[in-house]
XYZ file of C-alpha atoms in Angstrom:
724
model
C 54.135 17.983 61.656
C 57.178 16.411 60.080
C 59.931 18.826 58.950
C 62.884 18.377 56.752
C 65.955 20.473 57.329
C 65.035 22.768 54.422
C 61.431 23.196 55.414
C 62.361 23.759 59.049
C 64.788 26.531 58.123
C 62.271 28.095 55.753
C 59.590 28.070 58.466
C 62.003 29.569 61.032
C 62.948 32.381 58.641
C 59.295 32.996 57.900
C 58.504 33.261 61.609
C 61.457 35.631 62.198
C 60.804 37.939 59.232
C 58.024 39.964 60.918
C 60.497 40.714 63.714
C 63.292 41.678 61.321
C 63.306 45.275 62.564
C 63.943 44.067 66.084
C 66.762 41.843 64.819
C 68.255 44.714 62.862
C 68.136 46.909 65.958
C 69.940 44.229 68.003
C 72.637 43.927 65.349
C 73.106 47.707 65.308
C 73.460 47.828 69.090
C 76.026 45.052 69.006
C 78.052 46.746 66.280
C 77.934 50.099 68.051
C 79.530 48.475 71.054
C 81.966 46.146 69.317
C 82.918 48.162 66.200
C 82.644 51.847 67.236
C 84.800 53.084 64.346
C 81.836 52.456 62.035
C 79.650 54.845 64.040
C 81.911 57.815 64.839
C 80.978 59.667 61.643
C 77.339 60.362 60.760
C 77.504 59.394 57.117
C 79.423 56.173 57.821
C 76.959 55.316 60.619
C 74.039 55.810 58.233
C 75.734 53.628 55.634
C 76.325 50.916 58.273
C 72.637 50.940 59.306
C 71.526 50.581 55.717
C 74.017 47.805 55.122
C 72.893 45.853 58.204
C 69.204 46.125 57.297
C 69.680 45.078 53.679
C 71.888 42.106 54.554
C 69.505 40.834 57.254
C 66.506 41.116 54.949
C 68.376 39.474 52.053
C 69.579 36.558 54.200
C 66.123 35.894 55.749
C 64.515 36.080 52.329
C 66.998 33.601 50.869
C 66.549 31.121 53.716
C 62.751 31.419 53.660
C 62.584 30.685 49.940
C 65.293 28.007 50.014
C 67.647 29.925 47.716
C 71.219 28.695 47.437
C 73.744 31.084 49.050
C 75.491 31.805 45.784
C 72.157 32.857 44.285
C 71.157 35.208 47.085
C 71.539 38.698 45.731
C 73.559 40.889 48.073
C 72.600 44.578 48.361
C 73.328 46.492 45.163
C 75.336 49.136 47.065
C 77.450 46.584 48.956
C 80.629 47.063 46.881
C 80.185 50.827 46.829
C 79.897 50.884 50.613
C 83.138 48.940 50.919
C 84.797 51.524 48.674
C 83.482 54.334 50.846
C 85.024 52.689 53.898
C 88.346 52.630 52.048
C 87.911 56.287 51.044
C 87.318 57.263 54.653
C 90.364 55.405 55.869
C 88.474 52.735 57.835
C 90.313 49.396 58.261
C 89.057 46.391 56.323
C 89.101 44.393 59.563
C 86.259 46.554 60.875
C 84.099 45.562 57.922
C 84.904 41.840 58.281
C 84.350 41.901 62.026
C 80.968 43.581 61.530
C 79.997 40.832 59.068
C 80.901 38.071 61.530
C 79.124 39.705 64.477
C 75.970 40.227 62.424
C 76.158 36.635 61.213
C 76.353 35.378 64.777
C 73.292 37.329 65.913
C 71.174 36.208 62.948
C 72.186 32.563 63.519
C 71.290 32.833 67.200
C 67.814 34.163 66.405
C 67.154 31.461 63.801
C 68.406 28.694 66.066
C 66.125 29.968 68.816
C 63.166 29.511 66.466
C 63.894 25.855 65.635
C 62.847 24.276 69.021
C 59.620 26.268 68.917
C 58.662 24.646 65.628
C 59.516 20.995 66.429
C 60.779 18.855 69.255
C 62.398 16.335 66.937
C 66.123 16.579 67.454
C 67.079 15.018 64.123
C 65.630 17.741 61.841
C 66.845 20.386 64.272
C 70.403 19.067 64.069
C 70.204 18.794 60.284
C 68.734 22.277 59.980
C 71.402 23.668 62.301
C 74.208 22.197 60.211
C 72.679 23.480 57.001
C 72.046 26.923 58.484
C 75.656 27.286 59.603
C 76.938 26.151 56.218
C 74.543 28.456 54.371
C 75.350 31.507 56.510
C 79.063 30.833 56.334
C 78.981 30.525 52.554
C 76.961 33.745 52.278
C 79.315 35.612 54.607
C 82.373 34.330 52.778
C 80.908 35.437 49.500
C 79.992 38.983 50.575
C 83.238 39.295 52.554
C 85.258 38.361 49.484
C 83.312 40.824 47.357
C 83.712 43.538 49.969
C 87.427 42.918 50.452
C 88.048 43.021 46.702
C 86.142 46.310 46.365
C 87.859 47.690 49.477
C 91.335 46.736 48.281
C 90.686 48.014 44.789
C 89.612 51.364 46.176
C 92.469 51.309 48.639
C 95.009 50.755 45.860
C 93.413 53.474 43.810
C 93.510 55.877 46.761
C 97.151 55.083 47.440
C 98.019 55.742 43.816
C 96.005 58.956 43.921
C 97.696 60.088 47.115
C 101.124 59.341 45.676
C 100.253 61.252 42.512
C 99.096 64.253 44.577
C 102.264 64.138 46.678
C 104.344 63.891 43.517
C 102.458 66.798 42.005
C 103.045 68.766 45.203
C 106.790 68.203 44.903
C 106.623 69.811 41.450
C 104.103 72.603 42.025
C 104.740 73.707 45.602
C 107.935 75.646 46.236
C 108.695 76.640 42.655
C 110.068 79.978 43.842
C 111.721 81.419 46.914
C 108.733 83.633 47.604
C 106.903 82.878 50.857
C 103.447 84.098 49.820
C 103.578 82.373 46.451
C 104.640 79.070 48.019
C 101.725 79.242 50.470
C 99.340 80.044 47.623
C 100.641 77.081 45.634
C 99.768 74.840 48.586
C 96.239 76.268 48.759
C 95.699 75.941 45.005
C 96.863 72.323 44.927
C 94.672 71.289 47.859
C 91.500 72.868 46.465
C 92.044 71.085 43.176
C 92.252 67.627 44.754
C 90.649 67.208 48.165
C 89.546 70.499 49.727
C 86.783 72.993 49.069
C 88.592 75.836 50.807
C 92.096 76.333 52.211
C 93.668 79.015 54.367
C 97.361 79.341 55.205
C 98.391 81.449 58.192
C 102.018 82.054 59.142
C 103.178 83.203 62.537
C 103.977 86.888 62.478
C 107.584 87.896 63.157
C 109.081 91.380 63.512
C 110.968 91.223 60.217
C 108.816 88.693 58.407
C 111.773 86.462 57.579
C 112.971 85.259 60.991
C 111.825 82.234 63.010
C 108.699 82.978 65.036
C 109.059 83.320 68.779
C 107.725 80.546 70.965
C 104.268 81.158 72.381
C 103.371 83.685 69.676
C 99.878 83.167 68.255
C 99.682 86.297 66.094
C 99.452 85.130 62.493
C 99.168 86.640 59.041
C 96.853 85.271 56.364
C 99.351 84.760 53.537
C 97.199 82.613 51.240
C 93.670 81.343 50.796
C 91.693 79.613 48.087
C 88.140 78.359 47.708
C 86.190 76.499 45.039
C 83.494 79.126 45.500
C 85.754 82.133 44.894
C 83.963 84.713 42.841
C 80.724 84.462 44.811
C 80.460 87.379 47.208
C 78.773 85.447 49.978
C 81.482 82.776 50.099
C 84.647 84.657 49.279
C 86.055 84.118 52.776
C 86.212 80.438 53.754
C 85.535 81.127 57.435
C 82.194 82.742 56.574
C 80.919 79.344 55.477
C 81.385 77.994 58.976
C 80.206 80.976 60.973
C 83.675 82.256 61.879
C 84.876 85.832 61.486
C 86.356 86.431 58.053
C 90.025 87.337 57.578
C 91.225 89.246 54.542
C 94.389 88.213 52.696
C 97.584 89.590 54.300
C 95.601 90.604 57.397
C 97.210 90.051 60.786
C 94.960 88.352 63.331
C 95.109 86.279 66.502
C 93.573 82.896 67.290
C 91.744 82.680 70.631
C 93.510 80.663 73.291
C 92.298 77.078 73.309
C 90.863 77.210 69.782
C 91.763 74.304 67.461
C 94.185 76.408 65.346
C 95.827 77.731 68.518
C 96.265 74.179 69.846
C 97.752 73.109 66.519
C 100.265 75.968 66.673
C 101.194 75.225 70.274
C 101.375 71.416 70.091
C 102.430 71.033 66.472
C 99.917 68.183 66.043
C 97.371 67.849 63.207
C 93.703 67.161 63.861
C 90.327 66.499 62.193
C 87.115 68.312 63.087
C 83.459 67.891 62.106
C 81.823 71.268 61.609
C 78.356 70.089 60.664
C 76.392 67.364 58.907
C 78.284 67.895 55.637
C 81.287 69.968 56.686
C 84.652 69.019 58.147
C 88.062 70.561 58.604
C 91.699 69.473 58.782
C 94.194 71.465 60.823
C 97.805 70.827 59.879
C 100.648 72.844 61.454
C 103.443 73.866 59.100
C 106.611 72.608 60.760
C 110.143 72.592 59.366
C 113.473 71.947 61.051
C 111.897 71.798 64.486
C 110.102 75.145 64.155
C 106.366 75.718 63.755
C 105.923 78.315 61.033
C 102.133 78.470 60.867
C 99.003 76.412 60.269
C 97.042 75.332 57.203
C 93.283 74.748 57.399
C 91.556 72.513 54.849
C 87.756 72.816 54.703
C 85.315 70.479 52.998
C 81.641 71.225 52.476
C 80.880 70.444 48.808
C 82.918 67.322 48.141
C 81.151 64.108 49.246
C 82.036 62.749 52.636
C 83.822 64.205 55.616
C 87.586 64.075 55.950
C 89.144 60.796 57.019
C 92.497 59.663 58.288
C 93.753 59.200 54.751
C 93.049 62.832 53.806
C 94.708 63.907 57.037
C 97.808 61.912 56.112
C 97.805 63.428 52.624
C 97.419 66.931 54.014
C 100.340 66.308 56.364
C 102.561 65.129 53.526
C 101.976 68.090 51.238
C 102.008 70.528 54.167
C 105.392 69.158 55.244
C 106.766 69.792 51.767
C 105.266 73.268 51.720
C 106.688 74.008 55.187
C 110.209 73.119 54.059
C 109.781 75.288 50.967
C 108.435 78.176 53.073
C 111.305 77.787 55.526
C 113.783 77.787 52.647
C 112.112 80.895 51.257
C 112.199 82.527 54.690
C 115.888 81.746 55.132
C 116.671 82.919 51.609
C 114.660 86.101 52.116
C 116.578 86.795 55.304
C 119.954 86.113 53.655
C 119.062 88.159 50.595
C 117.780 91.052 52.712
C 121.015 90.940 54.694
C 123.114 90.939 51.532
C 121.068 93.757 49.999
C 121.329 95.782 53.187
C 125.081 95.201 53.208
C 125.451 96.152 49.582
C 123.252 99.225 49.803
C 125.154 100.337 52.894
C 128.366 100.047 50.884
C 126.990 102.006 47.931
C 126.877 105.811 48.043
C 123.823 107.045 49.930
C 123.925 110.201 47.827
C 126.182 111.950 45.386
C 128.518 114.628 46.774
C 127.937 118.267 45.969
C 130.272 119.433 43.191
C 130.154 121.592 40.078
C 131.996 119.489 37.518
C 129.129 117.220 36.518
C 125.428 116.722 37.162
C 124.898 113.047 37.999
C 122.053 110.533 38.276
C 122.584 106.912 39.202
C 120.695 103.663 39.636
C 121.410 100.259 41.125
C 119.119 97.272 40.526
C 119.804 93.865 42.114
C 119.454 90.735 40.029
C 116.481 88.367 40.028
C 115.776 86.691 43.370
C 117.126 83.277 42.397
C 120.571 84.698 41.615
C 121.117 86.688 44.777
C 122.709 90.060 45.275
C 125.746 90.869 43.157
C 128.839 93.043 43.339
C 128.081 95.952 40.985
C 128.878 99.426 42.278
C 129.248 103.033 41.235
C 130.835 106.047 42.892
C 131.289 109.788 42.474
C 134.480 111.122 44.123
C 135.330 114.843 44.277
C 139.010 115.522 43.565
C 141.237 118.535 43.895
C 141.116 121.270 41.299
C 137.295 121.027 41.005
C 137.747 117.713 39.224
C 135.575 114.655 39.824
C 136.158 110.901 39.490
C 133.368 108.682 38.146
C 133.665 104.975 38.895
C 131.653 101.910 37.879
C 132.733 98.367 38.749
C 131.487 94.804 38.787
C 132.662 91.958 41.043
C 132.272 88.482 39.564
C 129.616 86.308 41.229
C 126.612 86.828 43.467
C 125.894 86.629 47.152
C 127.053 88.260 50.319
C 130.727 87.535 49.577
C 130.482 89.402 46.268
C 128.847 92.321 48.091
C 131.573 92.340 50.746
C 134.289 92.231 48.082
C 132.588 95.113 46.308
C 132.740 97.163 49.517
C 136.433 96.475 49.954
C 137.218 97.442 46.348
C 135.133 100.610 46.567
C 137.023 101.619 49.703
C 140.321 100.895 47.958
C 139.310 103.019 44.954
C 138.356 105.964 47.168
C 141.653 105.662 49.059
C 143.684 105.575 45.850
C 141.652 108.434 44.390
C 142.343 110.510 47.485
C 146.049 110.565 46.609
C 145.176 111.770 43.086
C 146.601 108.869 41.110
C 146.054 108.939 37.342
C 143.397 106.433 36.154
C 145.834 103.911 34.699
C 148.057 103.932 37.805
C 145.030 103.668 40.047
C 143.850 100.530 38.216
C 147.343 99.054 38.523
C 147.250 99.452 42.288
C 143.663 98.180 42.401
C 144.751 95.105 40.443
C 147.332 94.397 43.160
C 144.610 94.744 45.793
C 142.403 92.185 44.030
C 145.321 89.759 43.709
C 146.004 90.004 47.447
C 142.326 89.558 48.289
C 142.136 86.507 46.051
C 145.186 85.011 47.760
C 143.609 85.578 51.173
C 140.349 83.963 50.110
C 142.100 80.978 48.518
C 143.909 80.320 51.773
C 140.626 80.094 53.704
C 139.083 76.712 54.448
C 135.532 78.078 54.315
C 134.078 76.538 51.155
C 131.445 79.249 50.850
C 134.008 81.992 50.399
C 136.808 79.999 48.782
C 137.654 80.745 45.160
C 139.320 83.376 43.006
C 138.106 86.968 43.044
C 137.581 88.752 39.752
C 136.285 92.207 38.952
C 136.070 94.818 36.226
C 136.265 98.586 36.643
C 136.014 101.791 34.656
C 137.677 104.837 36.238
C 137.122 108.291 34.806
C 138.448 111.709 35.859
C 136.775 114.817 34.455
C 138.441 118.244 34.670
C 135.877 121.060 34.263
C 138.599 123.679 33.838
C 140.153 122.008 30.810
C 136.919 120.295 29.691
C 138.895 117.085 29.385
C 138.091 113.559 30.523
C 140.714 110.889 31.261
C 139.490 107.268 31.240
C 140.985 103.834 31.879
C 139.236 100.479 32.069
C 140.006 97.050 33.481
C 138.001 94.566 31.447
C 134.899 96.732 31.715
C 132.300 97.491 29.057
C 132.880 100.655 27.037
C 131.151 103.897 28.083
C 128.804 105.856 25.852
C 129.013 109.631 25.343
C 126.390 111.891 23.810
C 127.234 115.449 22.853
C 124.801 118.336 22.645
C 123.995 117.481 19.015
C 122.095 114.407 20.275
C 124.378 111.740 18.771
C 125.395 108.939 21.148
C 128.656 107.134 20.413
C 130.661 104.434 22.106
C 134.031 105.627 23.392
C 136.774 103.381 22.094
C 139.228 102.999 24.982
C 142.398 100.926 25.205
C 141.592 97.413 26.339
C 142.674 96.524 29.858
C 142.640 93.110 31.555
C 140.099 92.362 34.298
C 141.288 93.004 37.817
C 143.040 90.092 39.475
C 145.082 88.763 36.555
C 148.259 90.785 37.168
C 151.288 91.351 34.954
C 149.464 93.327 32.243
C 149.477 97.133 31.855
C 146.545 99.520 31.882
C 146.323 102.466 29.507
C 144.455 105.735 29.801
C 142.818 107.802 27.104
C 142.025 111.534 27.107
C 139.082 113.082 25.312
C 137.699 116.595 25.205
C 134.062 116.859 26.265
C 132.141 120.024 25.401
C 129.917 121.434 28.095
C 126.600 119.613 28.298
C 127.966 116.287 27.077
C 126.308 113.214 28.579
C 128.577 110.395 29.745
C 127.017 106.986 30.485
C 128.897 104.474 32.635
C 127.248 101.117 33.359
C 127.821 97.421 34.036
C 127.302 94.565 31.612
C 123.984 93.576 33.209
C 122.398 96.585 31.503
C 123.170 95.552 27.923
C 123.244 91.748 28.246
C 119.917 89.928 28.148
C 118.445 86.587 27.118
C 116.595 88.049 24.135
C 119.451 90.055 22.598
C 123.227 90.165 22.413
C 125.612 92.902 23.561
C 125.616 94.721 20.225
C 121.822 94.928 20.252
C 121.976 96.125 23.858
C 124.429 98.896 22.950
C 122.143 99.970 20.109
C 119.174 100.142 22.476
C 121.282 102.113 24.949
C 122.302 104.707 22.364
C 118.712 105.054 21.215
C 117.455 105.492 24.778
C 120.076 108.149 25.552
C 119.155 110.062 22.392
C 115.530 110.454 23.497
C 114.637 113.927 24.803
C 114.015 113.895 28.564
C 113.464 116.682 31.093
C 116.185 115.556 33.521
C 118.954 113.059 34.131
C 116.723 111.151 36.553
C 114.185 110.716 33.778
C 117.006 109.641 31.447
C 117.950 106.867 33.905
C 114.360 105.655 33.980
C 114.136 105.735 30.187
C 117.308 103.667 29.817
C 116.202 101.055 32.342
C 112.738 100.739 30.805
C 114.207 100.311 27.320
C 116.820 97.690 28.171
C 115.589 95.693 31.163
C 112.661 93.278 31.590
C 109.573 94.404 33.443
C 110.222 92.319 36.563
C 113.873 91.904 37.498
C 117.125 91.925 35.469
C 119.037 88.669 35.045
C 122.161 90.319 36.452
C 122.951 93.242 38.701
C 122.811 96.626 36.998
C 124.679 99.795 37.923
C 124.087 102.895 35.828
C 125.767 106.299 36.212
C 124.870 109.230 33.974
C 126.926 112.425 34.152
C 126.309 115.702 32.289
C 129.462 117.811 32.104
C 129.891 121.444 33.059
C 132.880 123.700 32.575
C 134.420 126.485 34.643
C 135.078 129.491 32.382
C 137.610 132.314 32.573
C 135.426 134.176 35.062
C 136.023 131.407 37.608
C 139.685 130.592 36.898
C 142.745 132.818 37.121
C 146.258 131.671 36.191
C 149.696 133.323 36.538
C 153.175 132.195 35.577
C 155.629 132.707 38.415
C 159.364 133.109 37.947
C 161.884 131.266 40.095
C 162.752 134.421 42.037
C 161.789 135.102 45.672
C 160.717 138.560 44.598
C 157.883 136.952 42.638
C 156.138 136.085 45.889
C 155.094 139.687 46.508
C 153.834 140.094 42.945
C 151.864 136.830 43.325
C 150.211 138.136 46.508
C 149.282 141.361 44.763
C 147.781 139.549 41.786
C 145.768 137.297 44.071
C 144.470 140.233 46.098
C 143.368 142.011 42.951
C 141.592 138.891 41.657
C 139.796 138.336 44.951
C 138.515 141.913 44.780
C 137.216 141.234 41.301
C 135.381 138.153 42.569
C 134.047 139.958 45.618
C 135.985 137.802 48.062
C 137.822 140.504 49.960
C 137.120 138.701 53.252
C 139.465 135.919 52.096
C 142.285 138.303 51.203
C 144.458 137.764 54.279
C 144.038 133.949 54.377
C 144.582 133.487 50.655
C 147.662 135.736 50.558
C 149.196 133.765 53.398
C 148.481 130.425 51.703
C 149.764 131.649 48.332
C 152.924 133.021 49.950
C 153.741 129.683 51.564
C 152.986 127.562 48.476
C 154.821 129.826 46.011
C 157.817 130.172 48.355
C 158.083 126.378 48.677
C 157.859 125.960 44.891
C 160.643 128.501 44.355
C 162.887 127.073 47.064
C 162.356 123.333 46.585
C 160.725 122.925 43.175
C 161.818 123.496 39.613
C 160.530 125.909 37.002
C 158.223 126.447 35.291
C 156.002 127.472 38.193
C 152.345 128.335 37.776
C 149.789 129.749 40.225
C 146.076 129.141 39.699
C 142.951 130.232 41.580
C 139.607 128.511 41.033
C 136.449 130.155 42.325
C 133.816 127.446 42.730
C 131.994 126.225 45.844
C 135.295 126.869 47.587
C 138.328 128.953 46.702
C 141.078 126.657 45.433
C 144.711 127.715 45.328
C 147.101 125.629 43.237
C 150.830 125.999 42.678
C 152.379 123.713 40.080
C 156.058 123.189 39.313
C 158.214 120.688 37.446
C 159.755 119.156 40.546
C 158.758 115.803 41.978
C 159.570 116.469 45.639
C 156.467 116.050 47.774
C 156.059 118.461 50.703
C 155.186 116.894 54.068
C 153.513 118.362 57.079
C 155.656 118.192 60.210
C 155.846 119.773 63.653
C 158.777 122.192 63.897
C 160.949 122.249 66.984
C 161.351 125.413 69.070
C 164.622 126.548 67.529
C 163.885 125.470 63.921
C 163.895 128.365 61.463
C 161.480 126.654 59.026
C 158.882 123.901 58.897
C 155.888 125.976 59.951
C 154.514 127.061 56.577
C 152.516 123.947 55.702
C 151.318 123.752 59.300
C 149.814 127.219 58.915
C 148.316 126.238 55.543
C 146.693 123.153 57.105
C 145.208 125.245 59.904
C 143.868 128.005 57.657
C 142.333 125.853 54.918
C 139.749 123.087 54.803
C 141.874 120.700 52.757
C 145.286 120.636 51.185
C 147.372 118.066 49.347
C 149.668 117.204 46.485
C 148.919 115.556 43.163
C 151.525 114.319 40.757
C 151.359 114.505 36.988
C 153.501 112.990 34.261
C 155.832 115.929 34.724
C 155.965 117.706 38.023
C 153.445 118.141 40.793
C 150.738 120.473 42.044
C 150.306 121.546 45.666
C 146.756 122.701 46.327
C 144.651 124.061 49.156
C 140.926 124.816 49.537
C 139.528 127.737 51.494
C 135.895 127.924 52.501
C 133.951 130.899 51.199
C 132.890 133.452 53.789
C 134.661 135.579 56.356
C 137.012 133.375 58.444
C 137.327 134.008 62.149
C 141.086 134.289 62.179
C 143.133 135.022 65.252
C 139.999 135.766 67.336
C 141.688 133.817 70.063
C 144.609 131.508 70.404
C 142.501 128.410 69.952
C 141.240 129.532 66.548
C 144.626 128.891 65.003
C 145.985 126.646 67.753
C 149.052 128.882 67.834
C 149.858 127.749 71.333
C 150.477 124.295 69.922
C 152.869 125.532 67.242
C 156.458 125.422 68.518
C 158.280 128.703 68.009
C 155.106 130.789 67.588
C 154.534 133.421 70.279
């Protein structure tokens, strides 16, 4: 039988078609060996088998029916399969190599059929040339179509990945909260490429320090699933047969498990969990430290995870890890600053009778850091009390440290009983010196001027009078028993640290039961209202009836501050005044005559009997004798003696002189110098305070029967020179 090249090829294809399944099997075996990346995933392997079968059948059909290569219809899903390869991260070279290998096997089988059909070499040679040309043209055509579809999908996937990474840079790490940052990562991933996400962070003792090496105890800080809301799939692990972990629960990964290996090695990995389920494990690493691990599950979205999804997960996890590390470092620094500041603030208010106090301190919002607001309650001599509120400019640990130094300075100056205006003058000098020290430092974090404001108040319960001075601070508010709250107009003073300008004090009489409110500007300043509106809200809040001062503090804060955190630090000090009446205070004028000392002792003894303090008679008479004698000998008239019966018994002797008595150790042959030494030994405290005119020497005796002279050590008389 005579064959042409076309008829010979058609007959060869016809003879081979019944054995197409065998040919397809041979092609599959070849591709499994030569292109294994197309067979390592079940769905890709199934797609490759279908592609091989359809191409072999289409090519044999076209050759058998003498169809031109450009008219042979490739499989309808050919372009879609190329896109799937791009989606799964397979290289385009694998697809092209598979085409060429399959082409070679089909050509070999067809060429083997030609000698069986004819022994004429001429048609065989012609058919061979035509077959090679036809197969090459067909392969070029489907390769070009596949490459175009692959590249188009590849470009689209790259753009999609870049858009997801860009979105991650905007959405992940919006705050300095660790849990919220982890949740933002989980939310973003479930929206784009995951069906469920869990984020576990290595557990540390304080929660904000770097995890120790070798630690595999983790805390579930975030999780998200596309099936949330369905009870049977609330926990992502339950989908895959693993034990469920509740949010914020601490758990441990078994040694050798994939998450444990990821935490130990710091390397990401892909895992197939079933026919339609896969998982990505990506450790969260930042600045050379592994912070935890993120798990991305897929069971609803089509296709298992590929290398491209793993790369995407690594990119967004790296951004999240840096944000989490920043949040961890910030949390640690903020906790340190808060601990420092709270340690510098009063842990409790001292016991005293002048005022009933309630106080609050609220740090600013997290993004601003801790500030330098403070308050203080300082007992003074004469049953008086000093109320202080101040504000250091700026935020951070340096502001907190400066606040501590200023609070210590205020307490030191208050201890020597300086008037409010003089105290602020000395405090201004302290701030100027601190600012000069800081400016001389080369540390850029602490360099810069120091500024502060302060309001210093002294309340005298005996006179019912309050003396106030301010240094650039907001005005206090006072509410009397009639329920009307007014702003106290005080002389303006410059902020601390300017220097060269005077401070002035003002005195006001406060009836018993008056409420005095001292605060910092963070209480009345807000984004939604100005200072005047804040002062109005403050007066209204103070006028509301409340059962206690603590409740009044809560009412004020609720009325003026946002629900979450204030925009600036807030210090609030409320004080309700009390007075000491005639039944607790006794006063005598003393003449400048030594004979008055005996009369003073007699008056004191009689008053102590009236108060029921006979056990203090001997001690008090001795103290009064020494203080009155010194006033007569070294002071100037007029001289006044005053006893105050409060939590202690206070003895005060005032005169018009300015000479300050000093405690000293008398020598053996000295005739004087032992009086104040005895006063210091017999009383709890003693001191001197100066006024505009004259001074007052005071001493406090504890209530109760003193154990005097029970032995030599009680009074340390052996250590007093000249006493036998």
